[in-house]
GROMACS .gro file of C-alpha atoms in nm:
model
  225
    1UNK     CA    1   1.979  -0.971   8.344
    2UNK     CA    2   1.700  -1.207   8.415
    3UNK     CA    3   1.474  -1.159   8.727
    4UNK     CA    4   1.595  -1.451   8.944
    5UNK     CA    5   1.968  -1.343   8.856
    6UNK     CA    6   1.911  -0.981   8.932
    7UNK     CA    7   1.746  -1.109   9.249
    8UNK     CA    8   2.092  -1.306   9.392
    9UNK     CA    9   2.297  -1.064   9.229
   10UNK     CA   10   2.097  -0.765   9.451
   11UNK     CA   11   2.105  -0.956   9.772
   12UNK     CA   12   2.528  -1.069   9.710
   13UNK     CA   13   2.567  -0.694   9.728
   14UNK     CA   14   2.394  -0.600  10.030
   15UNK     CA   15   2.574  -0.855  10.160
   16UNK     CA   16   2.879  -0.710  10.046
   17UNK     CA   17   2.953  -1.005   9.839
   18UNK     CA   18   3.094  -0.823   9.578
   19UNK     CA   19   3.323  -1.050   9.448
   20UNK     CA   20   3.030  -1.322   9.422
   21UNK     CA   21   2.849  -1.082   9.269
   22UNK     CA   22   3.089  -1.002   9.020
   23UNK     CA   23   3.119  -1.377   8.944
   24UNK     CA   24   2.720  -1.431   8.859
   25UNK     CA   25   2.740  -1.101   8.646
   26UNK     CA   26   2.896  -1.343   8.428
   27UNK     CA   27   2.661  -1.652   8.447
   28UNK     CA   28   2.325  -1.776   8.367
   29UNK     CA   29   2.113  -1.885   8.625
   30UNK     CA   30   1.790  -2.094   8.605
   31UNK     CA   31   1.539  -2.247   8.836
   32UNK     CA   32   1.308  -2.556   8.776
   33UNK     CA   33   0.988  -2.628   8.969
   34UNK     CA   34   1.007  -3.019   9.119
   35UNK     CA   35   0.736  -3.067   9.364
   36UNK     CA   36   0.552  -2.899   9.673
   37UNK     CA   37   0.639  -3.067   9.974
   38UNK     CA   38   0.528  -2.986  10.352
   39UNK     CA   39   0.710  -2.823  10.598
   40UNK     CA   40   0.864  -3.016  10.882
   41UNK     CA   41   0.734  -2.797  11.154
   42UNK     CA   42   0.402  -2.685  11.030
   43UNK     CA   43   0.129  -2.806  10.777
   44UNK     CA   44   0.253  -2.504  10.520
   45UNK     CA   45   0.340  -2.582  10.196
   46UNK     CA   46   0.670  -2.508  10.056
   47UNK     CA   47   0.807  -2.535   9.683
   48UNK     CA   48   1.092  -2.751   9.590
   49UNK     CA   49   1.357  -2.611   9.305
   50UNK     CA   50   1.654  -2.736   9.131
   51UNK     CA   51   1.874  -2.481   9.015
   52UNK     CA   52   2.158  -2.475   8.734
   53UNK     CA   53   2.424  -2.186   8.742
   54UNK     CA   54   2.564  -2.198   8.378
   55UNK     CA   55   2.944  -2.039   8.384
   56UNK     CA   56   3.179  -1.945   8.127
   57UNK     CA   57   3.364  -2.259   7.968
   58UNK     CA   58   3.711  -2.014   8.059
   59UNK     CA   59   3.615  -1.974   8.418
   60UNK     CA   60   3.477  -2.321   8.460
   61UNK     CA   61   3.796  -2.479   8.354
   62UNK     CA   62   3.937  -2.346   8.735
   63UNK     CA   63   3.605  -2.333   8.930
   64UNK     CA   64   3.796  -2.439   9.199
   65UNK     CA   65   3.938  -2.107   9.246
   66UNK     CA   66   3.631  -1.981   9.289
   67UNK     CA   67   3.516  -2.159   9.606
   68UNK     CA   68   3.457  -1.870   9.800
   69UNK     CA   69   3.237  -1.699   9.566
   70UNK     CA   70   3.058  -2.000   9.461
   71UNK     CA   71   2.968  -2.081   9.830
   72UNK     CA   72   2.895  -1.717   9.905
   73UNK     CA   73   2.630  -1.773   9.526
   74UNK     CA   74   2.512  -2.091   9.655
   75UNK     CA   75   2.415  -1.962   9.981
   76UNK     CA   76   2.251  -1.646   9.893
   77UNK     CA   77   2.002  -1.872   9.646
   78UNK     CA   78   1.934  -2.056   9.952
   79UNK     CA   79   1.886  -1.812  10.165
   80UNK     CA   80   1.668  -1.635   9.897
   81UNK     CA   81   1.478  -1.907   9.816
   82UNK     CA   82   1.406  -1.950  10.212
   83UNK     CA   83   1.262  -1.572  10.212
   84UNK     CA   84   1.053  -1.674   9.959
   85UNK     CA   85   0.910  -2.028  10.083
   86UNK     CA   86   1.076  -2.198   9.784
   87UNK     CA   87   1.341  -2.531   9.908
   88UNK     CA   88   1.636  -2.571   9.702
   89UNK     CA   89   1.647  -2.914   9.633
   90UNK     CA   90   1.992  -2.942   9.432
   91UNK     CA   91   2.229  -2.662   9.269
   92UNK     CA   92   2.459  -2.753   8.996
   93UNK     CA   93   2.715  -2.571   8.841
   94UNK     CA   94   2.779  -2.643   8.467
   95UNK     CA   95   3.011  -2.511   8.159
   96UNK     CA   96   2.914  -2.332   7.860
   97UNK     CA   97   3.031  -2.132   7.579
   98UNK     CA   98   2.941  -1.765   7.565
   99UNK     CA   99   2.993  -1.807   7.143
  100UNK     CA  100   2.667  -2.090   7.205
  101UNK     CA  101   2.429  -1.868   7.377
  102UNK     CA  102   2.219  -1.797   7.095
  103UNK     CA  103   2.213  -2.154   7.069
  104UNK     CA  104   2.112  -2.206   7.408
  105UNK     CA  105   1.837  -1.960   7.410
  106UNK     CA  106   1.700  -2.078   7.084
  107UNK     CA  107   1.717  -2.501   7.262
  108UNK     CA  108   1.511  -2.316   7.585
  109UNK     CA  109   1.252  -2.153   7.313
  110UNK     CA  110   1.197  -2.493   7.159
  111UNK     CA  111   1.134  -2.629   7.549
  112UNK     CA  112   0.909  -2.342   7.656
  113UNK     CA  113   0.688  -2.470   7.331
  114UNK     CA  114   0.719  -2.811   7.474
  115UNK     CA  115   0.604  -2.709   7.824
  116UNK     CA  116   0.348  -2.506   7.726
  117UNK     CA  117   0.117  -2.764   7.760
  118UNK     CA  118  -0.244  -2.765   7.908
  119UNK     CA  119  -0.114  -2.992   8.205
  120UNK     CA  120   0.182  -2.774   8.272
  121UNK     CA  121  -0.073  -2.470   8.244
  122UNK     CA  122  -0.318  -2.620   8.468
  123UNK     CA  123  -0.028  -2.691   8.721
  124UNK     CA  124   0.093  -2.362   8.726
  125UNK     CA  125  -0.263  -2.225   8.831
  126UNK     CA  126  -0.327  -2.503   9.079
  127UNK     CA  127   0.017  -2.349   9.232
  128UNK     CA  128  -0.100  -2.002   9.235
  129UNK     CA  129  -0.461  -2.051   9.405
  130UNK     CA  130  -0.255  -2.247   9.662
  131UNK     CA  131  -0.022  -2.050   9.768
  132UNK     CA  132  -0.261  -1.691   9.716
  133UNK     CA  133  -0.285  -1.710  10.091
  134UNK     CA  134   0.018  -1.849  10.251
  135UNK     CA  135   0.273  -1.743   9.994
  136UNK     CA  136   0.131  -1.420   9.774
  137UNK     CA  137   0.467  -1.347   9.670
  138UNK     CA  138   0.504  -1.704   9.487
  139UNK     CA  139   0.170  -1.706   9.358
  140UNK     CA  140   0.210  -1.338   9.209
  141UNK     CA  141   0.548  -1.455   9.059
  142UNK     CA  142   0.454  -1.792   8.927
  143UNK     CA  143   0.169  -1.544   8.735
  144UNK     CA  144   0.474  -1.363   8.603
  145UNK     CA  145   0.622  -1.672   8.478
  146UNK     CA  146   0.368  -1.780   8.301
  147UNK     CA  147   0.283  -1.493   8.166
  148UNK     CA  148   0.648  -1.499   8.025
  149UNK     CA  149   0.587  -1.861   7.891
  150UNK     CA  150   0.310  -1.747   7.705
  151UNK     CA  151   0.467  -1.490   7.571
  152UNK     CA  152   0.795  -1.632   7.407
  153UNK     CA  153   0.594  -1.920   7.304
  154UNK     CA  154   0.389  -1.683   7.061
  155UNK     CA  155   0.700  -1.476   6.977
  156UNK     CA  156   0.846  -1.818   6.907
  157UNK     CA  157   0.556  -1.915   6.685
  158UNK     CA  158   0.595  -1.613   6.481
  159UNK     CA  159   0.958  -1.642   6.404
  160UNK     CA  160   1.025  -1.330   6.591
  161UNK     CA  161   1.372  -1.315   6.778
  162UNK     CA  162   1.397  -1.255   7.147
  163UNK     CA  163   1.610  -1.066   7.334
  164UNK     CA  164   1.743  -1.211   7.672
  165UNK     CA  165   1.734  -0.893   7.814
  166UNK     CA  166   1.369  -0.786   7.762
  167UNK     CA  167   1.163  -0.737   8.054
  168UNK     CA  168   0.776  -0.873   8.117
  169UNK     CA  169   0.651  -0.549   7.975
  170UNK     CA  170   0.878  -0.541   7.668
  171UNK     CA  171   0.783  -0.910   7.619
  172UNK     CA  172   0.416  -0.802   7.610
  173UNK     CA  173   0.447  -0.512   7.422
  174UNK     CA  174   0.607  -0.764   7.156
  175UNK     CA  175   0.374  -1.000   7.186
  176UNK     CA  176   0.094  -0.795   7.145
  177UNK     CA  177   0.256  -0.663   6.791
  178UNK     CA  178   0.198  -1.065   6.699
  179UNK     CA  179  -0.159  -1.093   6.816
  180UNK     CA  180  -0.454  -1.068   6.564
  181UNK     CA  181  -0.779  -1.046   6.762
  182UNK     CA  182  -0.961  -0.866   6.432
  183UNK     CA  183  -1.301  -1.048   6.318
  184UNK     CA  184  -1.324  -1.150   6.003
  185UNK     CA  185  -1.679  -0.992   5.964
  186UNK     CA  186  -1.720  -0.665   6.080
  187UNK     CA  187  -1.886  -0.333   6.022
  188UNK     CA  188  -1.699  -0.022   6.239
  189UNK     CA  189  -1.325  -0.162   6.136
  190UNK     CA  190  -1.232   0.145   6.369
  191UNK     CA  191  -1.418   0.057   6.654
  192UNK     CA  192  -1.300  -0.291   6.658
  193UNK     CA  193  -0.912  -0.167   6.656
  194UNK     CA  194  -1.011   0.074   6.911
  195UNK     CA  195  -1.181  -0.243   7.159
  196UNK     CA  196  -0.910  -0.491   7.064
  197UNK     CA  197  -0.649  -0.166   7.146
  198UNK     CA  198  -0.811  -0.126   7.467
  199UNK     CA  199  -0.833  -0.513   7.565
  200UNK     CA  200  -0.418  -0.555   7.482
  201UNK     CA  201  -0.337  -0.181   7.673
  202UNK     CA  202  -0.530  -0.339   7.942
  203UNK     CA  203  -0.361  -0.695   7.962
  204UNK     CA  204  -0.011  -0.468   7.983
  205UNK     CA  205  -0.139  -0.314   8.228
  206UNK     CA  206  -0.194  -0.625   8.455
  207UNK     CA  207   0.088  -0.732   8.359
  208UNK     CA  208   0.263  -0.422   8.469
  209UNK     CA  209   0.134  -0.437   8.822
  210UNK     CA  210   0.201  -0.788   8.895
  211UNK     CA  211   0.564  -0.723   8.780
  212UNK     CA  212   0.538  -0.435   9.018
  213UNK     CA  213   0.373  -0.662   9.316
  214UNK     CA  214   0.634  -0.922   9.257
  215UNK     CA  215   0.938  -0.694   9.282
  216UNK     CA  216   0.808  -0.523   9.585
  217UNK     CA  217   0.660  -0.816   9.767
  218UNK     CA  218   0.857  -1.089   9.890
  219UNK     CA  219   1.154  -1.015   9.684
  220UNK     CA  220   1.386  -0.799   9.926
  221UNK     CA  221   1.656  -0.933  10.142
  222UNK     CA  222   1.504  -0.954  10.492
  223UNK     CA  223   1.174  -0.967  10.400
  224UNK     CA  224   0.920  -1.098  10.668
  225UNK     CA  225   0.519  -1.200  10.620
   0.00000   0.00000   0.00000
């Protein structure tokens, strides 16, 4: 379950939206940055986010059925999004076969290698240093995103499979199996797989406490800064 599903899915329940909750257990659900806007009633900037719930072909065929839950899903992205100083700009709900999710997964690994881009990576830290004071929370999971980027765009690179279920720190341990840092000239081999050992334990370890920071800092239902 990804991070932003998990997120709605957590919050549906302590809301006692079980049925909702029930009813994005068997979705996909993704978010797109759009723009940073201002807020009407302050000079604080906000984040604007389209985002697509993907549903089972069988279950979209009668969404209507579903209005409750999909209104109860609907709101508790809003509402989350709110906690976290993100605006929902748009959600859409669209069909898709659970027999064409590899498919689908391998379509959003060929896009993460097109947005990895130095623009898009220069955006994404322009993002972070802004909102470091106002909105910690965003910038610390923006980090985590692209961090995650990075990371499938290497396993990507090197042919190696991904499982939509991996975590950040699975996705780094993986990543780091992929990453040759060794010289080509050099006189203590040891030494130098000791360093370059120490320099990739180290990056999981950053990586481990922003995942940390970012599930224990802005992400719980009623949070307050």
């Amino acid at each position: 379950m990804s991070e932003l599903k998990g997120h709605i899915f957590d919050w549906l329940i302590e809301l006692e939206e079980e049925k909702a909750a029930n009813l994005l257990n068997e979705c996909e659900i993704d978010q797109v940055y759009i723009d940073t806007l201002f807020r009407m009633d302050s000079d604080v900037e906000t984040y604007m986010y389209e985002v697509t719930v993907s549903v089972p072909l069988k279950i979209h065929r009668k969404i209507e059925e579903y209005a409750k839950e999909t209104s109860a899903i609907e709101s508790a992205i809003t509402e989350a999004g709110q906690a976290d100083g993100i605006y929902v700009k748009d959600i859409s709900w669209r069909p898709y076969l659970k027999s064409e999710h590899k498919k689908q997964n391998d379509k959003k690994a060929e896009k993460i290698t097109e947005l990895l881009t130095q623009e898009y990576v220069n955006k994404q830290i322009r993002l972070m240093n802004k909102s470091i004071e106002n909105n910690p929370h965003l910038a610390l999971g923006i980090s985590k995103e692209l961090i995650e980027t990075c990371c499938k765009h290497i396993l990507k690179e090197a042919g190696k499979e991904i499982n939509k279920d991996w975590d950040v720190a699975k996705l780094v341990k993986e990543t780091n199996k992929q990453i040759d840092l060794m010289p080509f000239e050099v006189e203590n081999i040891e030494l130098a797989k000791s360093s370059i050992a120490k320099i990739l334990g180290g990056f999981s370890t950053i990586t481990h406490g922003i995942t940390e920071l970012r599930n224990s800092y802005g992400t719980g239902h009623g949070h307050c800064t």
